[in-house]
PDB file of C-alpha atoms and ligand atoms in Angstrom:
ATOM      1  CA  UNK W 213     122.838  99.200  90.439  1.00 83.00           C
ATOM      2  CA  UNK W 214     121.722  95.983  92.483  1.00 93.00           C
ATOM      3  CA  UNK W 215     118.526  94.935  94.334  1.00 98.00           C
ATOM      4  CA  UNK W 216     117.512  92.122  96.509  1.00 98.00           C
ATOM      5  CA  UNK W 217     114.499  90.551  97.543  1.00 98.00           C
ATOM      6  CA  UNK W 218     113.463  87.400  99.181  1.00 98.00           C
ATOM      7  CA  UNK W 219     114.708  85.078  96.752  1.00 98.00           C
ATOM      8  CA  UNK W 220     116.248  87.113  94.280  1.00 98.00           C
ATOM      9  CA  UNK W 221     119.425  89.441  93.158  1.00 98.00           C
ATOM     10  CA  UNK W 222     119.133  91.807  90.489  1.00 98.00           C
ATOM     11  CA  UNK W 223     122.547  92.807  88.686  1.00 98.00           C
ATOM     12  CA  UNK W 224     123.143  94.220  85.803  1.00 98.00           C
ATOM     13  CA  UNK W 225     123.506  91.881  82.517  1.00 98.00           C
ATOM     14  CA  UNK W 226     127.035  91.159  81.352  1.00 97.00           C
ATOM     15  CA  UNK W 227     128.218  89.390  78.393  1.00 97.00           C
ATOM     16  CA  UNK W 228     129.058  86.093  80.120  1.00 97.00           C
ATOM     17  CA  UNK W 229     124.823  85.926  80.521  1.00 97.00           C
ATOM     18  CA  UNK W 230     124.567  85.668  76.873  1.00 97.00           C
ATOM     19  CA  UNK W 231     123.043  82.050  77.191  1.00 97.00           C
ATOM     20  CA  UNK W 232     120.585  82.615  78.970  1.00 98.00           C
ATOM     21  CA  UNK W 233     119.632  85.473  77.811  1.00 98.00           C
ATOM     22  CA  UNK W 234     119.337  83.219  74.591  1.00 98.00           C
ATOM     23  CA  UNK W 235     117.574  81.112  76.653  1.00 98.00           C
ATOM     24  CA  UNK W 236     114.843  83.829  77.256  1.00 98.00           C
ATOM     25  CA  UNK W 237     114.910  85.893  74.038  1.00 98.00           C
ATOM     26  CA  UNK W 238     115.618  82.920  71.517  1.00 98.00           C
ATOM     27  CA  UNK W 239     112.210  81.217  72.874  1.00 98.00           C
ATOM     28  CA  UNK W 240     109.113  81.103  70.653  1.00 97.00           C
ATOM     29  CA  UNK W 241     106.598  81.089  73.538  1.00 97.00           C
ATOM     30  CA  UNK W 242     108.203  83.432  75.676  1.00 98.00           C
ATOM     31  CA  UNK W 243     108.721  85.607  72.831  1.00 97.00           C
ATOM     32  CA  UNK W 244     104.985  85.710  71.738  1.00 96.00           C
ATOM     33  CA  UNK W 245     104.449  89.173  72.138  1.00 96.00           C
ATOM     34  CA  UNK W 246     107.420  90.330  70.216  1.00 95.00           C
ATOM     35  CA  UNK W 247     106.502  88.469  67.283  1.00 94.00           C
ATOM     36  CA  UNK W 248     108.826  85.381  67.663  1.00 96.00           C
ATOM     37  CA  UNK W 249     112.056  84.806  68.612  1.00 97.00           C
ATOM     38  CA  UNK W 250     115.181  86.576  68.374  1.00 97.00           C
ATOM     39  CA  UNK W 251     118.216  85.363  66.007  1.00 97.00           C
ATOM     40  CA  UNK W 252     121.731  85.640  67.196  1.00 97.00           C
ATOM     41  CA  UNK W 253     121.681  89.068  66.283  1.00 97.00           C
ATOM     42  CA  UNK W 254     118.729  90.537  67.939  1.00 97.00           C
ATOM     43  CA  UNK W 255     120.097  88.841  71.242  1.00 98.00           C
ATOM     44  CA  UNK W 256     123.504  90.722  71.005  1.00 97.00           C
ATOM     45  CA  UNK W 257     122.236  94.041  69.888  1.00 97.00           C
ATOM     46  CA  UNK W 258     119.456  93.924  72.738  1.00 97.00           C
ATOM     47  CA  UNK W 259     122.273  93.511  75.443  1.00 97.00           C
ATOM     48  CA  UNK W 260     124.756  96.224  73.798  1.00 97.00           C
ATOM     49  CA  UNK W 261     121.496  98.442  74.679  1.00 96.00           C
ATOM     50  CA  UNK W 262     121.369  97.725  78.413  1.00 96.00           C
ATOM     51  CA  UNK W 263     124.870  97.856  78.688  1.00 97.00           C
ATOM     52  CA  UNK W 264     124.900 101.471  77.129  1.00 96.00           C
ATOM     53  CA  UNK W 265     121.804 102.375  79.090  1.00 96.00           C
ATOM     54  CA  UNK W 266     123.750 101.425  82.273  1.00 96.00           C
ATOM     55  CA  UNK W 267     125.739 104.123  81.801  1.00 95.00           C
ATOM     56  CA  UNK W 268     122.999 106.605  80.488  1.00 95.00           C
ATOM     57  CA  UNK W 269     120.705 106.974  82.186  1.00 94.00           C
ATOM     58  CA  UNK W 270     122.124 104.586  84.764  1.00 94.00           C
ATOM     59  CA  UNK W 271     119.488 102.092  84.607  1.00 94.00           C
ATOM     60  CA  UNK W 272     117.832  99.088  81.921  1.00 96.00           C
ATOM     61  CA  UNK W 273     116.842  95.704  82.362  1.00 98.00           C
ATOM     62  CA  UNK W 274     118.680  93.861  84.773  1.00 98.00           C
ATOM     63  CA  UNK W 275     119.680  90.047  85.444  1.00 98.00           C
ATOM     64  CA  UNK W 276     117.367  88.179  87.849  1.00 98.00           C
ATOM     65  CA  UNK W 277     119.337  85.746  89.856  1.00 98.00           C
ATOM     66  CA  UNK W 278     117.733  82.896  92.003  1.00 98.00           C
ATOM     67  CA  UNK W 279     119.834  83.131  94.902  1.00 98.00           C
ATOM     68  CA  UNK W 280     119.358  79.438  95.710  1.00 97.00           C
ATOM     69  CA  UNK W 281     120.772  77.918  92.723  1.00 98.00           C
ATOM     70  CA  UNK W 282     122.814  81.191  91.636  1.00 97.00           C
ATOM     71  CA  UNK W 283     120.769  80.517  88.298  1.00 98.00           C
ATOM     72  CA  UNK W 284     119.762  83.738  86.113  1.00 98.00           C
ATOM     73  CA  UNK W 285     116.384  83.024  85.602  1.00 98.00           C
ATOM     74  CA  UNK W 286     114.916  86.467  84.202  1.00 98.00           C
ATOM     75  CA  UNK W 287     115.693  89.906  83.740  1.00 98.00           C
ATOM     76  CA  UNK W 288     113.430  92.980  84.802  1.00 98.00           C
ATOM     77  CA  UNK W 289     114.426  96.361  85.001  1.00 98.00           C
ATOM     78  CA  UNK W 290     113.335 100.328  83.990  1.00 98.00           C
ATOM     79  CA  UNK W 291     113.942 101.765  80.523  1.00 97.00           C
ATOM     80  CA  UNK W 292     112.835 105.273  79.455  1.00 96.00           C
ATOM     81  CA  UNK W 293     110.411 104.413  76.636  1.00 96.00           C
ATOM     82  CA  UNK W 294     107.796 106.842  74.810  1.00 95.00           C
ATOM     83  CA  UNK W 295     104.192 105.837  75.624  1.00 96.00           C
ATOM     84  CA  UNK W 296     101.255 107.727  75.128  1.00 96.00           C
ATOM     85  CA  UNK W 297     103.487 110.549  73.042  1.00 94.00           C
ATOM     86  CA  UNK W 298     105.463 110.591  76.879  1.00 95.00           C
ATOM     87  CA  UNK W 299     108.594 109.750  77.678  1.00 96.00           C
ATOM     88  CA  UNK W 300     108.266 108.144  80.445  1.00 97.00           C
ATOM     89  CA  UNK W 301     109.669 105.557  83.289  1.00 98.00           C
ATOM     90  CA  UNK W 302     108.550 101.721  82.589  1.00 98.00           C
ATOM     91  CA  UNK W 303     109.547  98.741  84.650  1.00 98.00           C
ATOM     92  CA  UNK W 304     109.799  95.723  82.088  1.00 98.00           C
ATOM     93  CA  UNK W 305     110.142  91.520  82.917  1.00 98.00           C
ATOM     94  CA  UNK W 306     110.957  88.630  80.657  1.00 98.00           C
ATOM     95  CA  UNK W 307     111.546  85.649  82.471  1.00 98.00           C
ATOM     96  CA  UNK W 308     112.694  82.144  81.406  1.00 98.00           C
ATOM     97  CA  UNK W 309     109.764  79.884  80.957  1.00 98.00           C
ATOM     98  CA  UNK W 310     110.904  77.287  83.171  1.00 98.00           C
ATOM     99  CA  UNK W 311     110.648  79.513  85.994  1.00 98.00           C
ATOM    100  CA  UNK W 312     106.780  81.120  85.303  1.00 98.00           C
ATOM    101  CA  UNK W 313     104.110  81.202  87.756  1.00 98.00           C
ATOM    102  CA  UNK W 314     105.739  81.194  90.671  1.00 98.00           C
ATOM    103  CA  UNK W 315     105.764  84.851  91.818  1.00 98.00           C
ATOM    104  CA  UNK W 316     109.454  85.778  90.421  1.00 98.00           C
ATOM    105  CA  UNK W 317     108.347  88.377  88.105  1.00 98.00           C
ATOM    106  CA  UNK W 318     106.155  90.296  90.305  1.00 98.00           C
ATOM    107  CA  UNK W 319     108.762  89.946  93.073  1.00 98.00           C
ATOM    108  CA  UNK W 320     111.260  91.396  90.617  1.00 98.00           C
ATOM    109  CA  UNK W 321     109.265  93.760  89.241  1.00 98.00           C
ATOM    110  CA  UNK W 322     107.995  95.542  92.825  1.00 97.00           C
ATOM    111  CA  UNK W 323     111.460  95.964  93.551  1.00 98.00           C
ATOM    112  CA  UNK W 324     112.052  97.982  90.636  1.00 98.00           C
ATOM    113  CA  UNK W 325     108.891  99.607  91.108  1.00 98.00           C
ATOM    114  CA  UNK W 326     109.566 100.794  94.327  1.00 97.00           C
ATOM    115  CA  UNK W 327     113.403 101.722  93.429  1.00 97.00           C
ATOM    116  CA  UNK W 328     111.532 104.067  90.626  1.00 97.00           C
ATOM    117  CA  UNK W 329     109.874 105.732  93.609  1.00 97.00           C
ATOM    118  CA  UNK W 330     112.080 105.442  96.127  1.00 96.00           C
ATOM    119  CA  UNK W 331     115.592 106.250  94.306  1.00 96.00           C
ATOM    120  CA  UNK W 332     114.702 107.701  91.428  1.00 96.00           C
ATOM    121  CA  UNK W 333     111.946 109.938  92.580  1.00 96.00           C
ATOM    122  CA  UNK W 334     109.676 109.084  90.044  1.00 97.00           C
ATOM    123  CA  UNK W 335     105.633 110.738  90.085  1.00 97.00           C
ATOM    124  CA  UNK W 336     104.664 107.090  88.084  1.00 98.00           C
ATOM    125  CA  UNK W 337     106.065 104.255  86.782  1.00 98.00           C
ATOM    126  CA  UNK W 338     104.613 102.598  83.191  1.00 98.00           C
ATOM    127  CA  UNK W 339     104.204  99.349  81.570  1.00 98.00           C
ATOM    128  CA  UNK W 340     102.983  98.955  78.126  1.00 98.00           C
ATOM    129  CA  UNK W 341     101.486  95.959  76.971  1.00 98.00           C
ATOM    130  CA  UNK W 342     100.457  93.905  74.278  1.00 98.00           C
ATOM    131  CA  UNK W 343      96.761  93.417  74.172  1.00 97.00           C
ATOM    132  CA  UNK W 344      96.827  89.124  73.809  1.00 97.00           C
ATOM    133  CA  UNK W 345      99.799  89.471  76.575  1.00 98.00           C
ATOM    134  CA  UNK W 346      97.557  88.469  80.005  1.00 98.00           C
ATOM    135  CA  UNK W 347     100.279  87.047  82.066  1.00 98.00           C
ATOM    136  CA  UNK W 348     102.118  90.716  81.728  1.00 98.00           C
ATOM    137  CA  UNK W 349      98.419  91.830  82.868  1.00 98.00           C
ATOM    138  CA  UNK W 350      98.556  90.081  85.764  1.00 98.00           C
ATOM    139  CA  UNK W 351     102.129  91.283  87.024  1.00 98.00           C
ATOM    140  CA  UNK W 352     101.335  95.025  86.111  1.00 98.00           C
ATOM    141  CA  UNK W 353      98.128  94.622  88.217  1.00 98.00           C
ATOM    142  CA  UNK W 354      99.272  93.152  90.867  1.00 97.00           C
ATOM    143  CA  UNK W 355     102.112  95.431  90.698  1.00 97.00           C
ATOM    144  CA  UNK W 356      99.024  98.241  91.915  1.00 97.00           C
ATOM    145  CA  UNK W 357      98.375  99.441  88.430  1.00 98.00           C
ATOM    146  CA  UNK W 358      95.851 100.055  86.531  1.00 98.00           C
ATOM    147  CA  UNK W 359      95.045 100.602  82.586  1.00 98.00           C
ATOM    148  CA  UNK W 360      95.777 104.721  81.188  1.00 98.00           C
ATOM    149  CA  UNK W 361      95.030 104.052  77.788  1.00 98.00           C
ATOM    150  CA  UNK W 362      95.438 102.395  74.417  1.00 97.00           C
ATOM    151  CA  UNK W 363      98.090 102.946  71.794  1.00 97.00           C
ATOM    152  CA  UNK W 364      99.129 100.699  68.378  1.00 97.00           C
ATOM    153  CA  UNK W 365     102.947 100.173  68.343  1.00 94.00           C
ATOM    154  CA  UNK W 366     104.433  99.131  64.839  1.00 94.00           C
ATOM    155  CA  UNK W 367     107.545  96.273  65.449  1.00 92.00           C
ATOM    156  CA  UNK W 368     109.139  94.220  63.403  1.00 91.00           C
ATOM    157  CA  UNK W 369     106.791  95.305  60.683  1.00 93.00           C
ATOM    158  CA  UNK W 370     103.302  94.291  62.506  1.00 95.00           C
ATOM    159  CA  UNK W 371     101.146  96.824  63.998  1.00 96.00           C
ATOM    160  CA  UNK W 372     100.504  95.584  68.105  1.00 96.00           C
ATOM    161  CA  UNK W 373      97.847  97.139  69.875  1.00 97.00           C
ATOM    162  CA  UNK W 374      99.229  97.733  72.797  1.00 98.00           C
ATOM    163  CA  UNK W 375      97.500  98.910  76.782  1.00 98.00           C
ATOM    164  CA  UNK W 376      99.039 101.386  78.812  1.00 98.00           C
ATOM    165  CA  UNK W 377      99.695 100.317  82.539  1.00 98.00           C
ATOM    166  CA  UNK W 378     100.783 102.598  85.581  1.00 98.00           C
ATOM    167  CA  UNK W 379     101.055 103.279  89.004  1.00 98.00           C
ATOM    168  CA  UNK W 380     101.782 106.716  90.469  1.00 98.00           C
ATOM    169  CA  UNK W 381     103.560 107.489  93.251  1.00 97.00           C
ATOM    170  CA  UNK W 382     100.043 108.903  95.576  1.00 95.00           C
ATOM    171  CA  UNK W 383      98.518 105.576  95.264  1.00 94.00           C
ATOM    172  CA  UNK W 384     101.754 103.659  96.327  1.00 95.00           C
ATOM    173  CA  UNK W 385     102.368 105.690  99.060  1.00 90.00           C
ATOM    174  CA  UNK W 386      99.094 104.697 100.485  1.00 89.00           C
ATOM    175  CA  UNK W 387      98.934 103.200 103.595  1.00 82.00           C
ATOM    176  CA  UNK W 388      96.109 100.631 102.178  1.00 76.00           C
ATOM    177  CA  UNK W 389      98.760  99.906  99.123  1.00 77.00           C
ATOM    178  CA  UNK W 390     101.567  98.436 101.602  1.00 67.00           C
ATOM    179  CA  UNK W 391     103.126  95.621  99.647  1.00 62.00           C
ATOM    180  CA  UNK W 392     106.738  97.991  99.806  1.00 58.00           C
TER     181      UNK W 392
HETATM  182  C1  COA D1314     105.189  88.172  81.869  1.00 53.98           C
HETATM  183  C2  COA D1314     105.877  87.071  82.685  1.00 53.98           C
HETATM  184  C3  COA D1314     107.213  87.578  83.202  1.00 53.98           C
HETATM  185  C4  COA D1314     104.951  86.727  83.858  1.00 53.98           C
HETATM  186  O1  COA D1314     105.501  85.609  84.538  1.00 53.98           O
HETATM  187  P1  COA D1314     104.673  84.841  85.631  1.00 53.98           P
HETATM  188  O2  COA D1314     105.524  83.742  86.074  1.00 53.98           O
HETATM  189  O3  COA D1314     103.297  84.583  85.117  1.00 53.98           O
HETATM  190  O4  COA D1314     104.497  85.948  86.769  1.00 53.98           O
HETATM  191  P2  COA D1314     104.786  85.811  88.315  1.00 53.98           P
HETATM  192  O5  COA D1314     106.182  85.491  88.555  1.00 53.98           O
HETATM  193  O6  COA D1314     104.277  87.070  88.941  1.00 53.98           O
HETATM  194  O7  COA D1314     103.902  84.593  88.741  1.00 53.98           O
HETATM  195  C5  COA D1314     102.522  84.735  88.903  1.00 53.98           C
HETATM  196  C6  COA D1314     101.929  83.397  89.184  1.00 53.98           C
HETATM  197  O8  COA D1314     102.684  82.698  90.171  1.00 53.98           O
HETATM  198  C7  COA D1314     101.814  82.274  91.230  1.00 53.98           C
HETATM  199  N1  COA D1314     102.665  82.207  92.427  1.00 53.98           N
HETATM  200  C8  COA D1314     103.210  81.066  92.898  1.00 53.98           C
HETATM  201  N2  COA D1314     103.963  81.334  93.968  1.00 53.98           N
HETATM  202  C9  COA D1314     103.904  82.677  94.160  1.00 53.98           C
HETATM  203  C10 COA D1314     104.481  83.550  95.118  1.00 53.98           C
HETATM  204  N3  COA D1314     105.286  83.107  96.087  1.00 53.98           N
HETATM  205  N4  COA D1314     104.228  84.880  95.012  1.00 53.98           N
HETATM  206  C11 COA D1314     103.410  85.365  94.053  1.00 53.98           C
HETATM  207  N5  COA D1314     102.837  84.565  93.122  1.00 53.98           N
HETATM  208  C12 COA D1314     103.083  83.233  93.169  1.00 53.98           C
HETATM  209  C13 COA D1314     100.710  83.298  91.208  1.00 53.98           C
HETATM  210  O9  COA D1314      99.532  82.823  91.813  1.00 53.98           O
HETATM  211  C14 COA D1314     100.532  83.490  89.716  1.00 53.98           C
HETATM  212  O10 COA D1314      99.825  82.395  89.188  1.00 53.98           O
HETATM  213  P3  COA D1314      98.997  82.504  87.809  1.00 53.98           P
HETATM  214  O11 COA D1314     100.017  82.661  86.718  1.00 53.98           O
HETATM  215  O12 COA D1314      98.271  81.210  87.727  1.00 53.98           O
HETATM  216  O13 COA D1314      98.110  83.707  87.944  1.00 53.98           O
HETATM  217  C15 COA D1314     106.113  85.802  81.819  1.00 53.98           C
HETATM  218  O14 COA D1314     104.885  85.341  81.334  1.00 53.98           O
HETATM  219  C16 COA D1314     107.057  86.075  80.648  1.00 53.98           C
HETATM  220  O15 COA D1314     108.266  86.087  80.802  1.00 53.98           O
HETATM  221  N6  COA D1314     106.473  86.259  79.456  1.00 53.98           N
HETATM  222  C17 COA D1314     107.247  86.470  78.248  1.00 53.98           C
HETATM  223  C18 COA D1314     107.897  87.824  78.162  1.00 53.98           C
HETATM  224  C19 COA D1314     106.868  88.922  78.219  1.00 53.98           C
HETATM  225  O16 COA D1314     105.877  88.880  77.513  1.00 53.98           O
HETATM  226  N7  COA D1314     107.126  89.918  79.051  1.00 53.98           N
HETATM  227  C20 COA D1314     106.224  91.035  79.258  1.00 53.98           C
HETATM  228  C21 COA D1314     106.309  92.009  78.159  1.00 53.98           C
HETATM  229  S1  COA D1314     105.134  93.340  78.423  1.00 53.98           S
END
């Protein structure tokens, strides 16, 4: 699987991204809403997951690439995940901090969003997200969704309130929606 956008390339993670996926996942700030950073560990076992989930179901998080400077910068991608006692679609994004608010995420993020619809033939795509976590807010919104519900998710032995985000497919398809 591969996508492009303006500025970016999403490919799937291999093992020679390991720094900077350290980068990302090894960073206190960026890691806020998963309770801290990951040790070396955490890191490998997170991309032996997307690698298996590359081959079942066929998609996971993904490696954002700045075209310009060939840099991986992010990754963003779908995962199955169970939310609101669903199992459902979800389009995820954890970029590298050096490279926030300047519209990567969201550009990442709507092309998954619209690969969920448009290739996968998804009825709605999810995010779920931790209640102090506004900058994820502010993607999934501008993404065209809006909140579903509430739910507490226990990780790494805290419990995270966590809101519900999604999209479905009637509302993207709207002529007023547009941004696809
Ligand atoms: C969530 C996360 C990916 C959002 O990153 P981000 O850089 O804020 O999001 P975007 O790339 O969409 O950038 C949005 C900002 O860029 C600005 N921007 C600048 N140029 C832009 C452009 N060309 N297009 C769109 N927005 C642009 C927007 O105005 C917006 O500014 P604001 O932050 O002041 O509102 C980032 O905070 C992150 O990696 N957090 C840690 C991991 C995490 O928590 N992930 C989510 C788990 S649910």
């Amino acid at each position: 699987m591969r996508l492009t956008t303006e500025r970016l390339d999403l490919r799937e993670l291999t093992r020679d991204d390991l720094p900077a996926l350290r980068a990302i996942l090894q960073d206190e700030e960026t890691m806020l809403a998963y309770e801290g950073a990951f040790d070396d560990e955490m890191v490998d076992n997170w991309l032996d997951r997307m690698l298996e989930r590359y081959e079942t179901p066929g998609h996971g998080f993904m490696a954002v690439v700045l075209r310009e400077t060939d840099e991986m910068i992010g990754q963003c991608g779908l995962t199955m995940q169970h939310i609101l006692n669903e199992d459902v679609l979800e389009v995820g994004y954890l970029f590298n901090r050096a490279h926030w608010h300047r519209g990567y995420a969201l550009e990442a993020a709507t092309a998954c969003r619209d690969f969920a619809f448009d290739e996968l033939g998804a009825d709605r795509v999810w995010a779920q997200i931790r209640d102090t976590n506004l900058s994820s807010m502010n993607v999934a919104i501008r993404l065209g969704m809006t909140v579903r519900g509430r739910f507490v998710k226990h990780y790494r032995g805290v419990d995270m309130p966590h809101l519900a985000f999604a999209i479905d497919r009637a509302h993207w398809a709207l002529p007023a929606f547009a941004s696809h």
